[in-house]
Short mmCIF file of C-alpha atoms in Angstrom, two decimals:
data_model
loop_
_atom_site.label_atom_id
_atom_site.label_comp_id
_atom_site.label_asym_id
_atom_site.label_seq_id
_atom_site.Cartn_x
_atom_site.Cartn_y
_atom_site.Cartn_z
CA UNK A 19 59.79 54.72 72.54
CA UNK A 20 62.31 53.81 69.82
CA UNK A 21 65.76 55.29 69.31
CA UNK A 22 64.62 57.54 66.45
CA UNK A 23 61.79 58.96 68.54
CA UNK A 24 64.23 59.79 71.33
CA UNK A 25 66.44 61.68 68.89
CA UNK A 26 63.60 63.83 67.55
CA UNK A 27 63.33 67.47 68.53
CA UNK A 28 60.13 68.44 70.38
CA UNK A 29 57.18 68.83 68.01
CA UNK A 30 53.41 68.92 67.92
CA UNK A 31 51.61 65.59 68.01
CA UNK A 32 49.83 64.07 65.02
CA UNK A 33 51.84 65.82 62.31
CA UNK A 34 52.27 64.25 58.90
CA UNK A 35 55.75 63.52 57.53
CA UNK A 36 55.27 66.38 55.08
CA UNK A 37 54.63 68.80 57.94
CA UNK A 38 57.56 67.49 59.97
CA UNK A 39 59.82 68.02 56.95
CA UNK A 40 58.92 71.70 56.67
CA UNK A 41 59.27 72.97 60.21
CA UNK A 42 60.38 72.71 63.77
CA UNK A 43 60.61 75.41 66.44
CA UNK A 44 63.83 76.87 65.02
CA UNK A 45 62.35 77.12 61.50
CA UNK A 46 59.09 78.70 62.62
CA UNK A 47 58.89 82.52 62.73
CA UNK A 48 60.76 83.82 65.77
CA UNK A 49 58.40 84.70 68.67
CA UNK A 50 58.31 88.33 69.74
CA UNK A 51 59.94 87.52 73.08
CA UNK A 52 63.13 86.68 71.16
CA UNK A 53 63.29 89.91 69.13
CA UNK A 54 66.19 91.07 71.29
CA UNK A 55 68.79 92.42 68.83
CA UNK A 56 68.92 96.22 68.97
CA UNK A 57 71.02 98.61 66.88
CA UNK A 58 73.93 98.43 69.33
CA UNK A 59 73.94 94.64 69.05
CA UNK A 60 74.34 94.77 65.27
CA UNK A 61 77.12 97.34 65.58
CA UNK A 62 78.86 95.18 68.20
CA UNK A 63 78.38 92.15 65.97
CA UNK A 64 80.23 93.73 63.04
CA UNK A 65 82.98 95.23 65.20
CA UNK A 66 83.45 91.77 66.68
CA UNK A 67 83.30 90.00 63.33
CA UNK A 68 85.79 92.35 61.67
CA UNK A 69 88.50 91.74 64.25
CA UNK A 70 89.99 88.43 63.16
CA UNK A 71 93.17 87.17 61.55
CA UNK A 72 91.67 87.08 58.01
CA UNK A 73 90.66 90.75 58.10
CA UNK A 74 94.01 91.71 59.62
CA UNK A 75 95.83 90.07 56.72
CA UNK A 76 93.48 90.98 53.86
CA UNK A 77 95.67 93.86 52.68
CA UNK A 78 98.75 91.61 52.46
CA UNK A 79 97.56 89.92 49.27
CA UNK A 80 96.81 93.34 47.75
CA UNK A 81 100.28 94.70 48.51
CA UNK A 82 101.78 91.53 47.06
CA UNK A 83 99.85 92.26 43.83
CA UNK A 84 101.85 95.48 43.59
CA UNK A 85 99.48 98.04 45.16
CA UNK A 86 100.69 100.70 47.56
CA UNK A 87 99.28 100.61 51.08
CA UNK A 88 96.83 103.47 50.46
CA UNK A 89 95.58 101.94 47.21
CA UNK A 90 95.00 98.67 49.05
CA UNK A 91 93.17 100.49 51.83
CA UNK A 92 90.94 102.25 49.32
CA UNK A 93 90.07 98.82 47.89
CA UNK A 94 89.08 97.67 51.38
CA UNK A 95 86.78 100.69 51.85
CA UNK A 96 85.19 100.23 48.43
CA UNK A 97 84.90 96.45 48.70
CA UNK A 98 83.19 96.43 52.08
CA UNK A 99 81.24 99.55 51.15
CA UNK A 100 79.84 97.67 48.15
CA UNK A 101 78.97 94.53 50.10
CA UNK A 102 77.16 96.32 52.96
CA UNK A 103 74.03 97.14 50.90
CA UNK A 104 73.73 93.51 49.82
CA UNK A 105 73.86 92.42 53.48
CA UNK A 106 71.22 94.97 54.43
CA UNK A 107 68.94 94.08 51.50
CA UNK A 108 69.06 90.35 52.17
CA UNK A 109 68.58 90.89 55.90
CA UNK A 110 65.34 92.83 55.34
CA UNK A 111 62.93 89.85 55.01
CA UNK A 112 64.35 88.40 58.22
CA UNK A 113 63.92 91.70 60.05
CA UNK A 114 60.33 92.21 58.79
CA UNK A 115 58.94 88.67 58.98
CA UNK A 116 61.37 87.16 61.54
CA UNK A 117 62.35 84.06 59.58
CA UNK A 118 65.84 82.66 58.94
CA UNK A 119 67.70 82.15 55.66
CA UNK A 120 66.45 78.60 54.89
CA UNK A 121 62.85 79.84 55.14
CA UNK A 122 63.52 83.04 53.18
CA UNK A 123 65.06 80.90 50.41
CA UNK A 124 61.73 79.04 50.09
CA UNK A 125 60.06 82.19 48.78
CA UNK A 126 62.21 82.17 45.64
CA UNK A 127 63.47 78.60 45.16
CA UNK A 128 60.40 76.77 46.46
CA UNK A 129 59.63 74.70 49.54
CA UNK A 130 61.85 71.83 48.40
CA UNK A 131 64.01 73.61 45.84
CA UNK A 132 65.49 75.74 48.62
CA UNK A 133 67.17 72.66 50.13
CA UNK A 134 70.01 72.72 47.58
CA UNK A 135 70.77 76.37 48.42
CA UNK A 136 70.64 75.53 52.09
CA UNK A 137 73.00 72.60 51.61
CA UNK A 138 75.42 74.83 49.66
CA UNK A 139 75.69 77.39 52.40
CA UNK A 140 75.71 74.77 55.16
CA UNK A 141 78.64 72.95 53.53
CA UNK A 142 80.54 76.23 53.22
CA UNK A 143 79.89 77.00 56.90
CA UNK A 144 81.21 73.60 58.02
CA UNK A 145 84.40 74.03 55.96
CA UNK A 146 84.96 77.53 57.30
CA UNK A 147 84.32 76.35 60.87
CA UNK A 148 87.29 74.01 60.62
CA UNK A 149 89.50 76.64 58.96
CA UNK A 150 88.74 79.30 61.59
CA UNK A 151 89.25 76.74 64.36
CA UNK A 152 92.67 75.91 62.91
CA UNK A 153 93.62 79.60 62.99
CA UNK A 154 92.24 79.77 66.53
CA UNK A 155 94.54 76.88 67.45
CA UNK A 156 97.52 78.99 66.35
CA UNK A 157 96.31 81.74 68.70
CA UNK A 158 96.13 79.23 71.56
CA UNK A 159 99.68 78.09 70.79
CA UNK A 160 101.01 81.65 71.13
CA UNK A 161 99.09 82.23 74.36
CA UNK A 162 100.43 79.01 75.89
CA UNK A 163 103.98 79.88 74.78
CA UNK A 164 103.64 83.23 76.53
CA UNK A 165 102.76 81.43 79.77
CA UNK A 166 104.99 78.37 79.40
CA UNK A 167 107.80 78.72 76.84
CA UNK A 168 108.48 74.97 77.07
CA UNK A 169 105.25 74.39 75.10
CA UNK A 170 107.28 75.09 71.98
CA UNK A 171 109.42 72.02 72.70
CA UNK A 172 106.66 69.42 73.07
CA UNK A 173 107.91 66.29 71.23
CA UNK A 174 105.93 65.10 68.22
CA UNK A 175 104.25 61.68 68.33
CA UNK A 176 102.08 62.02 65.23
CA UNK A 177 103.05 60.57 61.83
CA UNK A 178 104.00 62.89 58.97
CA UNK A 179 100.88 61.75 57.09
CA UNK A 180 98.71 63.56 59.67
CA UNK A 181 99.83 66.92 58.30
CA UNK A 182 100.39 68.31 61.79
CA UNK A 183 102.32 67.62 64.99
CA UNK A 184 101.45 66.92 68.61
CA UNK A 185 101.89 70.52 69.78
CA UNK A 186 99.81 72.10 67.02
CA UNK A 187 97.06 69.48 67.25
CA UNK A 188 96.85 69.94 71.02
CA UNK A 189 96.39 73.69 70.56
CA UNK A 190 93.80 73.18 67.79
CA UNK A 191 91.87 70.73 69.95
CA UNK A 192 91.93 73.09 72.94
CA UNK A 193 90.42 75.88 70.82
CA UNK A 194 87.89 73.45 69.37
CA UNK A 195 86.98 72.33 72.90
CA UNK A 196 86.51 75.80 74.40
CA UNK A 197 84.26 76.70 71.45
CA UNK A 198 81.69 74.03 72.34
CA UNK A 199 80.00 75.87 75.26
CA UNK A 200 79.41 78.95 73.05
CA UNK A 201 77.42 76.83 70.56
CA UNK A 202 74.96 75.99 73.33
CA UNK A 203 73.46 79.49 73.53
CA UNK A 204 70.53 80.40 71.23
CA UNK A 205 70.85 83.30 68.78
CA UNK A 206 68.89 85.81 70.85
CA UNK A 207 71.33 85.30 73.77
CA UNK A 208 74.67 84.91 71.95
CA UNK A 209 74.66 88.67 71.24
CA UNK A 210 76.37 89.12 74.62
CA UNK A 211 79.45 87.28 73.31
CA UNK A 212 79.73 89.79 70.46
CA UNK A 213 79.38 92.69 72.91
CA UNK A 214 82.26 91.26 74.97
CA UNK A 215 84.36 90.73 71.86
CA UNK A 216 83.65 94.26 70.59
CA UNK A 217 85.13 95.62 73.85
CA UNK A 218 88.14 93.35 74.36
CA UNK A 219 89.44 93.02 70.81
CA UNK A 220 89.68 96.76 69.92
CA UNK A 221 91.65 97.32 73.14
CA UNK A 222 94.03 94.54 72.19
CA UNK A 223 94.28 95.81 68.61
CA UNK A 224 95.11 99.35 69.74
CA UNK A 225 97.69 97.95 72.18
CA UNK A 226 99.32 95.94 69.40
CA UNK A 227 99.22 99.00 67.11
CA UNK A 228 100.97 101.33 69.57
CA UNK A 229 103.41 98.65 70.76
CA UNK A 230 104.70 97.97 67.25
CA UNK A 231 105.08 101.67 66.39
CA UNK A 232 107.05 102.29 69.60
CA UNK A 233 109.14 99.17 69.08
CA UNK A 234 109.96 100.17 65.48
CA UNK A 235 110.35 103.88 66.34
CA UNK A 236 108.03 104.69 63.45
CA UNK A 237 105.48 103.23 61.06
CA UNK A 238 107.98 101.36 58.88
CA UNK A 239 108.83 101.30 55.17
CA UNK A 240 105.60 99.90 53.71
CA UNK A 241 103.90 103.27 54.22
CA UNK A 242 106.45 104.89 51.91
CA UNK A 243 106.53 102.13 49.29
CA UNK A 244 104.91 103.10 45.93
CA UNK A 245 102.84 100.79 43.77
CA UNK A 246 104.74 98.58 41.31
CA UNK A 247 101.89 98.23 38.79
CA UNK A 248 100.45 100.93 36.55
CA UNK A 249 97.80 101.57 33.92
CA UNK A 250 95.26 98.85 33.20
CA UNK A 251 97.24 96.35 35.27
CA UNK A 252 96.82 98.62 38.30
CA UNK A 253 93.09 98.99 37.61
CA UNK A 254 92.46 95.27 37.39
CA UNK A 255 94.65 94.59 40.42
CA UNK A 256 92.43 96.97 42.38
CA UNK A 257 89.29 95.29 41.01
CA UNK A 258 90.62 91.87 42.05
CA UNK A 259 91.51 93.26 45.48
CA UNK A 260 88.13 94.81 46.24
CA UNK A 261 86.42 91.67 44.94
CA UNK A 262 88.43 89.60 47.44
CA UNK A 263 86.78 91.68 50.19
CA UNK A 264 83.35 91.01 48.74
CA UNK A 265 84.00 87.28 48.25
CA UNK A 266 85.14 87.11 51.87
CA UNK A 267 81.63 88.26 52.88
CA UNK A 268 79.58 86.14 50.45
CA UNK A 269 78.55 83.71 53.20
CA UNK A 270 77.43 86.54 55.48
CA UNK A 271 75.37 88.11 52.67
CA UNK A 272 73.25 84.97 52.43
CA UNK A 273 73.45 84.50 56.20
CA UNK A 274 71.98 87.95 56.94
CA UNK A 275 68.34 86.90 57.69
CA UNK A 276 69.48 84.54 60.47
CA UNK A 277 70.48 87.39 62.79
CA UNK A 278 68.01 89.94 61.42
CA UNK A 279 65.17 87.56 62.38
CA UNK A 280 65.95 88.45 66.01
CA UNK A 281 65.99 92.24 65.48
CA UNK A 282 63.89 94.36 67.83
CA UNK A 283 62.81 96.61 64.97
CA UNK A 284 63.43 96.48 61.19
CA UNK A 285 65.54 99.64 61.47
CA UNK A 286 67.93 97.93 63.89
CA UNK A 287 69.10 95.70 61.04
CA UNK A 288 69.33 98.52 58.49
CA UNK A 289 71.58 101.56 59.06
CA UNK A 290 73.73 100.07 61.85
CA UNK A 291 74.85 97.30 59.48
CA UNK A 292 75.11 99.62 56.47
CA UNK A 293 77.73 101.79 58.19
CA UNK A 294 79.32 99.34 60.64
CA UNK A 295 80.52 96.89 57.95
CA UNK A 296 82.81 99.19 55.90
CA UNK A 297 84.01 101.24 58.89
CA UNK A 298 84.92 98.32 61.17
CA UNK A 299 86.61 96.19 58.52
CA UNK A 300 88.55 99.15 57.10
CA UNK A 301 89.85 100.25 60.49
CA UNK A 302 91.00 96.73 61.39
CA UNK A 303 92.79 96.36 58.05
CA UNK A 304 94.51 99.74 58.64
CA UNK A 305 95.86 98.51 61.96
CA UNK A 306 97.10 95.41 60.12
CA UNK A 307 98.92 97.60 57.57
CA UNK A 308 100.74 99.68 60.19
CA UNK A 309 101.66 96.71 62.39
CA UNK A 310 103.03 94.77 59.42
CA UNK A 311 104.92 97.83 58.18
CA UNK A 312 106.47 98.29 61.61
CA UNK A 313 107.51 94.64 61.64
CA UNK A 314 109.61 95.27 58.52
CA UNK A 315 111.72 97.72 60.55
CA UNK A 316 111.94 95.45 63.59
CA UNK A 317 112.81 92.19 61.80
CA UNK A 318 113.91 93.24 58.33
CA UNK A 319 110.88 91.67 56.65
CA UNK A 320 107.15 92.38 56.64
CA UNK A 321 105.24 89.85 58.76
CA UNK A 322 101.59 90.07 57.72
CA UNK A 323 100.19 87.43 60.06
CA UNK A 324 99.65 88.91 63.56
CA UNK A 325 100.03 85.44 65.05
CA UNK A 326 103.44 84.94 63.41
CA UNK A 327 104.51 88.40 64.58
CA UNK A 328 103.48 87.65 68.17
CA UNK A 329 105.45 84.42 67.92
CA UNK A 330 108.55 86.40 66.88
CA UNK A 331 108.09 88.59 69.97
CA UNK A 332 108.47 85.43 72.09
CA UNK A 333 111.77 84.41 70.50
CA UNK A 334 115.12 85.22 72.14
CA UNK A 335 114.17 85.19 75.85
CA UNK A 336 111.52 87.96 76.07
CA UNK A 337 110.90 89.95 79.25
CA UNK A 338 107.95 89.26 81.57
CA UNK A 339 106.26 92.43 80.29
CA UNK A 340 106.59 91.23 76.69
CA UNK A 341 105.22 87.82 77.57
CA UNK A 342 102.23 89.39 79.33
CA UNK A 343 101.55 91.68 76.37
CA UNK A 344 101.69 88.75 73.94
CA UNK A 345 99.44 86.72 76.25
CA UNK A 346 96.79 89.46 76.36
CA UNK A 347 96.78 90.11 72.60
CA UNK A 348 96.70 86.37 71.73
CA UNK A 349 93.88 85.90 74.25
CA UNK A 350 91.94 88.65 72.46
CA UNK A 351 92.56 86.91 69.13
CA UNK A 352 91.19 83.69 70.62
CA UNK A 353 87.99 85.53 71.56
CA UNK A 354 88.00 87.09 68.08
CA UNK A 355 88.26 83.73 66.32
CA UNK A 356 85.64 82.21 68.63
CA UNK A 357 83.15 84.99 67.93
CA UNK A 358 83.78 84.84 64.18
CA UNK A 359 83.31 81.08 64.14
CA UNK A 360 80.03 81.31 66.01
CA UNK A 361 78.59 84.19 63.98
CA UNK A 362 79.67 83.20 60.48
CA UNK A 363 79.80 79.41 60.71
CA UNK A 364 78.23 77.68 63.71
CA UNK A 365 74.90 79.53 63.59
CA UNK A 366 74.82 79.40 59.78
CA UNK A 367 75.38 75.65 59.74
CA UNK A 368 72.85 75.21 62.55
CA UNK A 369 70.12 77.06 60.67
CA UNK A 370 70.87 75.18 57.45
CA UNK A 371 70.99 71.71 58.97
CA UNK A 372 67.76 72.49 60.79
CA UNK A 373 66.11 73.00 57.39
CA UNK A 374 67.67 69.84 55.94
CA UNK A 375 66.75 67.58 58.89
CA UNK A 376 64.07 69.43 60.88
CA UNK A 377 62.79 66.27 62.53
CA UNK A 378 66.10 65.61 64.30
CA UNK A 379 68.19 68.79 64.23
CA UNK A 380 67.73 72.28 65.62
CA UNK A 381 70.18 75.20 65.54
CA UNK A 382 72.09 74.01 68.58
CA UNK A 383 72.51 70.45 67.36
CA UNK A 384 73.44 71.72 63.89
CA UNK A 385 76.18 73.87 65.41
CA UNK A 386 77.67 70.82 67.10
CA UNK A 387 77.51 68.88 63.82
CA UNK A 388 79.51 71.69 62.19
CA UNK A 389 82.08 71.47 64.98
CA UNK A 390 82.46 67.72 64.47
CA UNK A 391 82.81 68.13 60.69
CA UNK A 392 85.35 70.91 61.24
CA UNK A 393 87.43 68.56 63.37
CA UNK A 394 87.19 65.55 61.06
CA UNK A 395 88.08 67.46 57.87
CA UNK A 396 91.68 68.10 59.11
CA UNK A 397 91.54 71.82 58.19
CA UNK A 398 95.29 72.41 58.61
CA UNK A 399 95.81 70.47 55.38
CA UNK A 400 93.53 72.89 53.51
CA UNK A 401 95.51 75.88 54.74
CA UNK A 402 98.80 74.36 53.55
CA UNK A 403 97.70 74.46 49.92
CA UNK A 404 96.62 78.10 49.98
CA UNK A 405 96.28 78.52 46.19
CA UNK A 406 93.80 75.68 45.71
CA UNK A 407 91.93 76.68 48.86
CA UNK A 408 91.63 80.28 47.65
CA UNK A 409 90.33 79.05 44.27
CA UNK A 410 87.78 76.88 46.08
CA UNK A 411 86.54 79.84 48.14
CA UNK A 412 86.28 82.04 45.03
CA UNK A 413 84.24 79.37 43.27
CA UNK A 414 81.90 79.09 46.22
CA UNK A 415 81.31 82.83 46.28
CA UNK A 416 79.95 82.44 42.73
CA UNK A 417 77.38 79.91 43.97
CA UNK A 418 76.36 82.14 46.86
CA UNK A 419 76.16 85.36 44.80
CA UNK A 420 73.79 83.66 42.34
CA UNK A 421 71.59 82.59 45.24
CA UNK A 422 71.60 86.13 46.66
CA UNK A 423 70.74 87.58 43.24
CA UNK A 424 67.60 85.45 43.03
CA UNK A 425 66.55 86.07 46.65
CA UNK A 426 66.96 89.85 46.55
CA UNK A 427 65.18 90.15 43.17
CA UNK A 428 62.32 88.02 44.51
CA UNK A 429 61.79 90.27 47.53
CA UNK A 430 62.29 93.72 46.00
CA UNK A 431 61.18 93.32 42.38
CA UNK A 432 58.84 90.33 41.96
CA UNK A 433 56.58 90.26 45.02
CA UNK A 434 57.76 93.65 46.31
CA UNK A 435 57.70 92.98 50.02
CA UNK A 436 54.57 90.79 49.98
CA UNK A 437 54.91 87.57 51.99
CA UNK A 438 52.49 84.77 52.72
CA UNK A 439 54.19 83.35 55.81
CA UNK A 440 51.67 80.57 56.39
CA UNK A 441 52.42 79.15 52.92
CA UNK A 442 56.10 78.79 53.84
CA UNK A 443 55.06 75.79 55.96
CA UNK A 444 52.32 74.38 53.73
CA UNK A 445 53.09 71.94 50.89
CA UNK A 446 49.81 72.42 49.05
CA UNK A 447 49.40 73.19 45.35
CA UNK A 448 47.52 76.42 46.05
CA UNK A 449 50.40 77.79 48.15
CA UNK A 450 52.51 80.68 46.84
CA UNK A 451 55.76 78.78 47.29
CA UNK A 452 54.79 75.34 46.07
CA UNK A 453 55.52 76.29 42.43
CA UNK A 454 56.09 73.02 40.49
CA UNK A 455 56.17 70.17 43.02
CA UNK A 456 57.94 72.45 45.48
CA UNK A 457 60.62 73.69 43.04
CA UNK A 458 60.71 77.05 41.23
CA UNK A 459 62.26 76.40 37.80
CA UNK A 460 62.63 80.17 37.23
CA UNK A 461 64.93 80.47 40.23
CA UNK A 462 67.06 77.49 39.18
CA UNK A 463 67.39 78.70 35.61
CA UNK A 464 68.59 82.07 36.95
CA UNK A 465 70.89 80.44 39.51
CA UNK A 466 72.56 78.21 36.91
CA UNK A 467 72.93 81.18 34.51
CA UNK A 468 74.75 83.15 37.20
CA UNK A 469 77.18 80.26 37.65
CA UNK A 470 77.73 79.53 33.96
CA UNK A 471 78.91 83.03 33.10
CA UNK A 472 81.87 82.50 35.46
CA UNK A 473 82.73 78.89 34.61
CA UNK A 474 85.34 79.66 31.92
CA UNK A 475 87.03 82.24 34.12
CA UNK A 476 87.17 79.78 37.01
CA UNK A 477 88.92 77.30 34.75
CA UNK A 478 91.51 80.01 34.10
CA UNK A 479 91.95 80.54 37.85
CA UNK A 480 92.85 76.85 38.21
CA UNK A 481 95.64 77.14 35.63
CA UNK A 482 93.89 76.55 32.28
CA UNK A 483 94.44 78.87 29.32
CA UNK A 484 91.28 80.92 28.74
CA UNK A 485 90.40 84.18 26.91
CA UNK A 486 91.26 87.39 28.75
CA UNK A 487 87.59 88.47 28.70
CA UNK A 488 86.62 85.34 30.67
CA UNK A 489 89.29 86.13 33.24
CA UNK A 490 88.00 89.68 33.64
CA UNK A 491 84.42 88.45 34.06
CA UNK A 492 85.56 85.99 36.73
CA UNK A 493 87.50 88.70 38.56
CA UNK A 494 84.12 90.38 39.09
CA UNK A 495 82.43 87.06 39.84
CA UNK A 496 80.21 88.29 42.67
CA UNK A 497 78.69 91.06 40.57
CA UNK A 498 78.47 89.03 37.35
CA UNK A 499 76.89 86.07 39.16
CA UNK A 500 74.50 88.31 41.09
CA UNK A 501 73.61 90.46 38.07
CA UNK A 502 73.00 87.63 35.60
CA UNK A 503 70.91 85.60 38.05
CA UNK A 504 68.84 88.66 38.98
CA UNK A 505 68.22 89.61 35.33
CA UNK A 506 67.26 86.08 34.26
CA UNK A 507 64.99 85.62 37.28
CA UNK A 508 63.19 88.90 36.58
CA UNK A 509 62.78 88.07 32.88
CA UNK A 510 61.36 84.61 33.54
CA UNK A 511 58.91 86.00 36.08
CA UNK A 512 57.68 88.48 33.50
CA UNK A 513 57.13 85.64 31.04
CA UNK A 514 55.72 83.20 33.61
CA UNK A 515 54.29 85.24 36.53
CA UNK A 516 54.20 83.60 39.94
CA UNK A 517 51.33 83.80 42.46
CA UNK A 518 51.62 87.04 44.37
CA UNK A 519 53.44 88.91 41.59
CA UNK A 520 52.66 92.61 42.09
CA UNK A 521 53.71 96.10 41.05
CA UNK A 522 52.83 97.65 44.42
CA UNK A 523 55.52 97.92 47.09
CA UNK A 524 54.26 97.00 50.55
CA UNK A 525 55.97 94.90 53.23
CA UNK A 526 53.03 92.88 54.45
CA UNK A 527 52.16 89.31 55.39
CA UNK A 528 48.97 88.62 53.48
CA UNK A 529 48.32 85.48 55.55
CA UNK A 530 48.22 87.44 58.85
CA UNK A 531 50.43 84.89 60.57
CA UNK A 532 50.36 85.13 64.42
CA UNK A 533 53.96 85.98 65.39
CA UNK A 534 53.43 86.00 69.12
CA UNK A 535 53.46 82.26 69.73
CA UNK A 536 52.63 82.58 73.37
CA UNK A 537 55.83 80.81 74.32
CA UNK A 538 59.20 82.42 74.95
CA UNK A 539 61.17 79.20 74.70
CA UNK A 540 62.56 77.82 71.45
CA UNK A 541 63.63 74.27 70.80
CA UNK A 542 67.25 75.30 71.34
CA UNK A 543 66.39 76.58 74.81
CA UNK A 544 64.69 73.38 75.97
CA UNK A 545 66.80 70.82 74.12
CA UNK A 546 68.17 69.47 77.38
CA UNK A 547 64.76 69.17 79.08
CA UNK A 548 62.75 66.01 79.21
CA UNK A 549 60.22 65.92 76.40
CA UNK A 550 57.69 64.54 78.85
CA UNK A 551 57.95 67.80 80.83
CA UNK A 552 57.54 70.02 77.79
CA UNK A 553 54.31 70.86 76.01
CA UNK A 554 55.56 69.59 72.69
CA UNK A 555 54.86 71.69 69.66
CA UNK A 556 53.35 74.66 71.52
CA UNK A 557 55.08 76.91 69.03
CA UNK A 558 54.64 74.71 65.98
CA UNK A 559 50.93 74.17 66.58
CA UNK A 560 50.39 77.85 65.77
CA UNK A 561 52.25 77.38 62.50
CA UNK A 562 50.04 74.57 61.32
CA UNK A 563 46.86 76.26 62.54
CA UNK A 564 47.78 79.29 60.41
CA UNK A 565 48.68 77.11 57.43
#
């Protein structure tokens, strides 16, 4: 057996290269034994995902724009309230037909055309993995300082060109290292991590909240500070603020089918997510507002980063009680960053890389690839140039919103819930999703249109002089990208109807694909087993029999 054969994931024997390119166990519809996510798991997932440093600090940029705290908080409610329906709508195909995002994307972009969308989201996930790991390293640094104050005095042996120092890199690497075991667990089991996080992190957040109020003997001056912008400037500042909330969730909008594919019932992925998203993110941001406001009384300046504030608590010879409190809260933030990295980045990258290289990569291996990329990209350098990094993230949300616009229109308007699951794994001209040599030109025309409407405004965001109208369009980039791509996709499908186009709404698989594969083990579960001991392709054989 050659080296390449040893690296392959388990598969059925006698498959053609075309078949191997379209599926492996982690791309096939999820077997019923792995439909383990109930309503409480989705609620726990969003509580866990909302408690992280980014959400804590999201109001800070709004206040710096000139909004009062309550105006900023309203923007958070509206922003996450707007994005929740998009998450629920894009999760629906995964919850009904139990397939992940890369496979759902095939229905609209085509069997091969979907690979570009998958690459887009996979690249974003790898970048974000490194960024979140870098923030997690800061949490580790605070926790170690609480235990051993001398950690702060570790001498630096790294050159200035590295962009970091020995202490910070050690803490980053420790966080990166402790994240690796979590990547090992398959999606239907990792829900327990989110349950743990949803218990520990709110306790820590409430502790931090009360501690700061008591320490400041009040809620601080930010609560009483009025807005400094008025009229149309205030209106557009609020629009930009709520759009920052939506852009922050663009990856998870496209990511939604990955977790919904494991839902016990379709309803488990519907109302729990619809309400949990705005409530959990808004409550966490409120805690961030009060804690930061209290810090202005304690230290004479508002400290928006919870990690920086905990670091200030450790200055000037703190008591043992203070050190223990900082240790517990920083430990909770480590769990928070770990859970966020797994949910939003590791699993996303794993699913995407599985679709790009199904012969050699499954979700587990893809997660480890994301971890390696996150380490090699030196993410601390990205965070130093915050303006360019923010512009990059805004631009990427445009790409993802255009993808979501096409996917949601495809499911709800064009084929109206009708799927032909067997054709998702069959590269034959008579298949629904083969389109033109595996690429749907309608979807790409719509996708590019959704990007183009925001191009001029993006140029303005990078410092170029552009018309005010272009800037306003770009400030609403998620909605303009989504709306234009959806409208163009619908129009082209009216002019050039696709197979399966219908006016009747019914969520049904017209191919009658057998979802119960008769095997409760996915490739990710048996990756460490000897292939000789595993009945290779037990799951996949059903796919190709149906196709």
